[in-house]
PDB file of C-alpha atoms in Angstrom:
ATOM      1  CA  ASN A   1      92.512  80.917  59.527  1.00  0.00           C
ATOM      2  CA  LEU A   2      92.203  80.666  63.308  1.00  0.00           C
ATOM      3  CA  ARG A   3      88.440  81.177  63.101  1.00  0.00           C
ATOM      4  CA  ASP A   4      87.904  77.762  61.505  1.00  0.00           C
ATOM      5  CA  PRO A   5      87.955  75.054  64.233  1.00  0.00           C
ATOM      6  CA  ALA A   6      88.027  72.191  61.717  1.00  0.00           C
ATOM      7  CA  LEU A   7      91.044  73.682  59.951  1.00  0.00           C
ATOM      8  CA  ILE A   8      92.888  74.192  63.228  1.00  0.00           C
ATOM      9  CA  LYS A   9      92.104  70.658  64.393  1.00  0.00           C
ATOM     10  CA  SER A  10      93.483  69.323  61.083  1.00  0.00           C
ATOM     11  CA  HIS A  11      96.929  70.641  62.055  1.00  0.00           C
ATOM     12  CA  GLY A  12      99.266  69.211  64.680  1.00  0.00           C
ATOM     13  CA  ALA A  13      97.799  65.703  65.013  1.00  0.00           C
ATOM     14  CA  GLU A  14     101.354  64.339  65.220  1.00  0.00           C
ATOM     15  CA  PHE A  15     101.641  66.060  68.615  1.00  0.00           C
ATOM     16  CA  ALA A  16      98.783  64.099  70.202  1.00  0.00           C
ATOM     17  CA  GLY A  17      99.625  63.455  73.838  1.00  0.00           C
ATOM     18  CA  TYR A  18     102.728  65.668  73.878  1.00  0.00           C
ATOM     19  CA  VAL A  19     103.443  68.175  76.641  1.00  0.00           C
ATOM     20  CA  LEU A  20     104.110  71.490  74.916  1.00  0.00           C
ATOM     21  CA  LEU A  21     106.694  73.541  76.808  1.00  0.00           C
ATOM     22  CA  CYS A  22     106.663  77.246  75.924  1.00  0.00           C
ATOM     23  CA  PRO A  23     109.614  78.619  77.896  1.00  0.00           C
ATOM     24  CA  PHE A  24     110.244  82.085  76.525  1.00  0.00           C
ATOM     25  CA  SER A  25     108.748  85.547  76.608  1.00  0.00           C
ATOM     26  CA  HIS A  26     109.652  88.869  75.066  1.00  0.00           C
ATOM     27  CA  GLU A  27     109.866  90.122  78.657  1.00  0.00           C
ATOM     28  CA  PRO A  28     112.875  88.472  80.410  1.00  0.00           C
ATOM     29  CA  SER A  29     111.417  89.030  83.885  1.00  0.00           C
ATOM     30  CA  ARG A  30     108.543  86.684  82.926  1.00  0.00           C
ATOM     31  CA  GLU A  31     110.874  83.812  81.998  1.00  0.00           C
ATOM     32  CA  TRP A  32     111.433  80.829  84.242  1.00  0.00           C
ATOM     33  CA  ASP A  33     115.130  79.928  84.288  1.00  0.00           C
ATOM     34  CA  ILE A  34     116.256  77.695  81.413  1.00  0.00           C
ATOM     35  CA  GLN A  35     117.705  75.232  83.947  1.00  0.00           C
ATOM     36  CA  HIS A  36     114.227  74.818  85.451  1.00  0.00           C
ATOM     37  CA  TRP A  37     112.857  74.101  81.976  1.00  0.00           C
ATOM     38  CA  ALA A  38     115.612  71.538  81.395  1.00  0.00           C
ATOM     39  CA  GLY A  39     114.739  69.903  84.728  1.00  0.00           C
ATOM     40  CA  LEU A  40     111.035  69.851  83.833  1.00  0.00           C
ATOM     41  CA  GLU A  41     111.849  68.422  80.411  1.00  0.00           C
ATOM     42  CA  LEU A  42     113.725  65.553  82.075  1.00  0.00           C
ATOM     43  CA  LEU A  43     110.956  64.931  84.629  1.00  0.00           C
ATOM     44  CA  VAL A  44     108.330  64.852  81.870  1.00  0.00           C
ATOM     45  CA  GLU A  45     110.368  62.254  79.987  1.00  0.00           C
ATOM     46  CA  LYS A  46     110.899  60.184  83.159  1.00  0.00           C
ATOM     47  CA  ALA A  47     107.119  60.241  83.688  1.00  0.00           C
ATOM     48  CA  GLY A  48     106.782  58.518  80.307  1.00  0.00           C
ATOM     49  CA  LEU A  49     105.466  61.604  78.520  1.00  0.00           C
ATOM     50  CA  LYS A  50     106.760  63.338  75.399  1.00  0.00           C
ATOM     51  CA  PRO A  51     107.825  66.989  75.681  1.00  0.00           C
ATOM     52  CA  ILE A  52     108.172  69.352  72.740  1.00  0.00           C
ATOM     53  CA  ILE A  53     109.611  72.868  72.944  1.00  0.00           C
ATOM     54  CA  CYS A  54     107.650  75.686  71.264  1.00  0.00           C
ATOM     55  CA  HIS A  55     108.711  79.242  70.515  1.00  0.00           C
ATOM     56  CA  SER A  56     109.203  81.804  67.819  1.00  0.00           C
ATOM     57  CA  SER A  57     112.998  81.717  67.773  1.00  0.00           C
ATOM     58  CA  GLY A  58     115.860  79.267  68.202  1.00  0.00           C
ATOM     59  CA  GLY A  59     117.768  81.299  70.819  1.00  0.00           C
ATOM     60  CA  LYS A  60     118.401  79.459  74.084  1.00  0.00           C
ATOM     61  CA  MET A  61     116.399  76.465  72.863  1.00  0.00           C
ATOM     62  CA  SER A  62     119.633  74.606  72.133  1.00  0.00           C
ATOM     63  CA  LEU A  63     119.885  73.951  75.899  1.00  0.00           C
ATOM     64  CA  LEU A  64     116.725  71.847  75.691  1.00  0.00           C
ATOM     65  CA  LYS A  65     116.991  68.429  74.061  1.00  0.00           C
ATOM     66  CA  SER A  66     113.395  67.622  73.070  1.00  0.00           C
ATOM     67  CA  PRO A  67     112.010  68.097  69.555  1.00  0.00           C
ATOM     68  CA  LYS A  68     111.328  71.734  68.682  1.00  0.00           C
ATOM     69  CA  LEU A  69     108.392  73.501  67.103  1.00  0.00           C
ATOM     70  CA  ILE A  70     109.952  76.817  66.080  1.00  0.00           C
ATOM     71  CA  ASP A  71     108.261  79.644  64.182  1.00  0.00           C
ATOM     72  CA  ALA A  72     105.188  77.503  63.503  1.00  0.00           C
ATOM     73  CA  PRO A  73     102.328  79.203  61.676  1.00  0.00           C
ATOM     74  CA  PRO A  74      99.473  80.036  64.073  1.00  0.00           C
ATOM     75  CA  GLU A  75      97.261  77.245  62.708  1.00  0.00           C
ATOM     76  CA  ARG A  76      99.966  74.636  63.316  1.00  0.00           C
ATOM     77  CA  LEU A  77     100.730  75.851  66.850  1.00  0.00           C
ATOM     78  CA  ALA A  78      97.017  76.001  67.712  1.00  0.00           C
ATOM     79  CA  GLY A  79      96.511  72.511  66.240  1.00  0.00           C
ATOM     80  CA  ALA A  80      99.453  71.140  68.214  1.00  0.00           C
ATOM     81  CA  MET A  81      97.946  72.653  71.358  1.00  0.00           C
ATOM     82  CA  LEU A  82      94.533  71.138  70.676  1.00  0.00           C
ATOM     83  CA  HIS A  83      96.045  67.671  70.268  1.00  0.00           C
ATOM     84  CA  SER A  84      98.462  67.971  73.224  1.00  0.00           C
ATOM     85  CA  ARG A  85      98.137  66.562  76.723  1.00  0.00           C
ATOM     86  CA  CYS A  86      98.793  70.071  78.058  1.00  0.00           C
ATOM     87  CA  VAL A  87     100.726  73.288  77.524  1.00  0.00           C
ATOM     88  CA  VAL A  88     103.140  74.772  80.069  1.00  0.00           C
ATOM     89  CA  GLY A  89     104.227  78.388  79.782  1.00  0.00           C
ATOM     90  CA  ASN A  90     104.844  81.660  81.507  1.00  0.00           C
ATOM     91  CA  ASP A  91     102.720  84.786  81.154  1.00  0.00           C
ATOM     92  CA  SER A  92     103.087  84.925  77.369  1.00  0.00           C
ATOM     93  CA  GLY A  93     101.219  84.719  74.074  1.00  0.00           C
ATOM     94  CA  PRO A  94     101.324  80.917  73.729  1.00  0.00           C
ATOM     95  CA  ALA A  95      99.784  80.461  77.201  1.00  0.00           C
ATOM     96  CA  HIS A  96      96.990  82.884  76.288  1.00  0.00           C
ATOM     97  CA  LEU A  97      96.335  81.070  73.002  1.00  0.00           C
ATOM     98  CA  SER A  98      96.221  77.712  74.768  1.00  0.00           C
ATOM     99  CA  GLY A  99      93.901  79.134  77.421  1.00  0.00           C
ATOM    100  CA  ILE A 100      91.572  80.590  74.794  1.00  0.00           C
ATOM    101  CA  LEU A 101      91.476  77.211  73.025  1.00  0.00           C
ATOM    102  CA  GLY A 102      90.393  75.556  76.287  1.00  0.00           C
ATOM    103  CA  VAL A 103      93.432  73.274  76.394  1.00  0.00           C
ATOM    104  CA  LYS A 104      94.808  72.255  79.792  1.00  0.00           C
ATOM    105  CA  THR A 105      97.385  74.974  80.406  1.00  0.00           C
ATOM    106  CA  ILE A 106      99.789  75.464  83.290  1.00  0.00           C
ATOM    107  CA  VAL A 107     100.939  79.059  83.672  1.00  0.00           C
ATOM    108  CA  LEU A 108     103.898  80.078  85.829  1.00  0.00           C
ATOM    109  CA  GLY A 109     103.805  83.472  87.501  1.00  0.00           C
ATOM    110  CA  GLY A 110     106.232  85.597  89.434  1.00  0.00           C
ATOM    111  CA  TYR A 111     105.627  89.324  89.432  1.00  0.00           C
ATOM    112  CA  THR A 112     102.514  89.005  87.308  1.00  0.00           C
ATOM    113  CA  PRO A 113      99.451  87.761  89.227  1.00  0.00           C
ATOM    114  CA  VAL A 114      98.683  84.921  86.816  1.00  0.00           C
ATOM    115  CA  GLN A 115      95.416  83.866  88.481  1.00  0.00           C
ATOM    116  CA  GLN A 116      94.005  87.354  87.859  1.00  0.00           C
ATOM    117  CA  ILE A 117      95.211  87.291  84.255  1.00  0.00           C
ATOM    118  CA  PHE A 118      94.527  83.670  83.263  1.00  0.00           C
ATOM    119  CA  GLY A 119      91.656  82.829  85.616  1.00  0.00           C
ATOM    120  CA  ILE A 120      89.163  83.772  82.901  1.00  0.00           C
ATOM    121  CA  TYR A 121      90.171  80.789  80.765  1.00  0.00           C
ATOM    122  CA  PRO A 122      88.731  77.336  81.345  1.00  0.00           C
ATOM    123  CA  ASN A 123      91.236  74.561  82.052  1.00  0.00           C
ATOM    124  CA  VAL A 124      94.101  76.798  83.238  1.00  0.00           C
ATOM    125  CA  VAL A 125      96.149  75.969  86.321  1.00  0.00           C
ATOM    126  CA  CYS A 126      98.137  78.882  87.730  1.00  0.00           C
ATOM    127  CA  ILE A 127     101.301  78.322  89.733  1.00  0.00           C
ATOM    128  CA  GLN A 128     102.426  81.485  91.471  1.00  0.00           C
ATOM    129  CA  GLY A 129     105.781  81.953  93.159  1.00  0.00           C
ATOM    130  CA  SER A 130     105.626  81.961  96.955  1.00  0.00           C
ATOM    131  CA  LEU A 131     107.854  84.900  97.931  1.00  0.00           C
ATOM    132  CA  PRO A 132     106.328  87.907  99.739  1.00  0.00           C
ATOM    133  CA  CYS A 133     106.752  89.991  96.556  1.00  0.00           C
ATOM    134  CA  SER A 134     104.386  87.691  94.630  1.00  0.00           C
ATOM    135  CA  GLY A 135     102.378  89.545  92.004  1.00  0.00           C
ATOM    136  CA  CYS A 136     104.071  92.929  92.521  1.00  0.00           C
ATOM    137  CA  CYS A 137     103.229  93.707  88.871  1.00  0.00           C
ATOM    138  CA  GLY A 138     101.963  97.217  88.135  1.00  0.00           C
ATOM    139  CA  GLY A 139     104.326  97.359  85.161  1.00  0.00           C
ATOM    140  CA  LYS A 140     107.405  97.646  87.372  1.00  0.00           C
ATOM    141  CA  PRO A 141     108.988  94.830  89.367  1.00  0.00           C
ATOM    142  CA  MET A 142     109.462  95.734  93.037  1.00  0.00           C
ATOM    143  CA  ASP A 143     113.220  95.847  92.759  1.00  0.00           C
ATOM    144  CA  SER A 144     115.479  96.774  89.820  1.00  0.00           C
ATOM    145  CA  ARG A 145     117.238  93.405  90.197  1.00  0.00           C
ATOM    146  CA  CYS A 146     113.948  91.760  89.229  1.00  0.00           C
ATOM    147  CA  ARG A 147     113.941  93.261  85.736  1.00  0.00           C
ATOM    148  CA  LYS A 148     116.379  90.657  84.469  1.00  0.00           C
ATOM    149  CA  SER A 149     114.959  87.671  86.352  1.00  0.00           C
ATOM    150  CA  CYS A 150     112.065  87.520  88.805  1.00  0.00           C
ATOM    151  CA  GLY A 151     113.143  85.712  91.982  1.00  0.00           C
ATOM    152  CA  ASN A 152     109.530  84.907  92.812  1.00  0.00           C
ATOM    153  CA  LEU A 153     109.103  83.071  89.509  1.00  0.00           C
ATOM    154  CA  GLN A 154     112.365  81.197  90.050  1.00  0.00           C
ATOM    155  CA  VAL A 155     111.205  79.622  93.353  1.00  0.00           C
ATOM    156  CA  ILE A 156     108.679  77.510  91.447  1.00  0.00           C
ATOM    157  CA  THR A 157     110.169  74.037  91.108  1.00  0.00           C
ATOM    158  CA  PRO A 158     109.985  71.634  88.162  1.00  0.00           C
ATOM    159  CA  GLU A 159     108.426  69.105  90.559  1.00  0.00           C
ATOM    160  CA  GLN A 160     105.533  71.500  91.315  1.00  0.00           C
ATOM    161  CA  VAL A 161     104.885  71.867  87.601  1.00  0.00           C
ATOM    162  CA  LEU A 162     105.125  68.133  86.901  1.00  0.00           C
ATOM    163  CA  ALA A 163     102.547  67.475  89.639  1.00  0.00           C
ATOM    164  CA  GLU A 164     100.048  69.542  87.638  1.00  0.00           C
ATOM    165  CA  ILE A 165     100.905  67.801  84.353  1.00  0.00           C
ATOM    166  CA  VAL A 166     100.419  64.201  85.493  1.00  0.00           C
TER     167      VAL A 166
END
């Protein structure tokens, strides 16, 4: 039950200090490129931290080498978040859950204006792409090419994200 803080905190203690990477979304235009995630994963390891990859399906996760937390029950995922150093994600459910829990969360935004969406949560850092089309949102990306992958999201670098983690 997610309404019981003690129960949630009893889950996920083995992830204390980990950096939870939540790379996927049900909306492809909200996903940061898998190569960026792989670069961030490597940078996190080089910084002496432990990454873990979280999501609800195995899919493209095989491209990432860190331990995986796949299809975890909500209590386990929430517990892992509470024990983690921080959570990194795009505009997706895991980032919202982490934000609600008050965990340090880094959210990556391209066509969604993540500061407007996630600014209500304590402890959330928003990194928005820097192209002129930033935050075009409104349900439709500015250009049909953006539906598959948002260029504005892709200009965010793994180094920018790591700077917020450490």
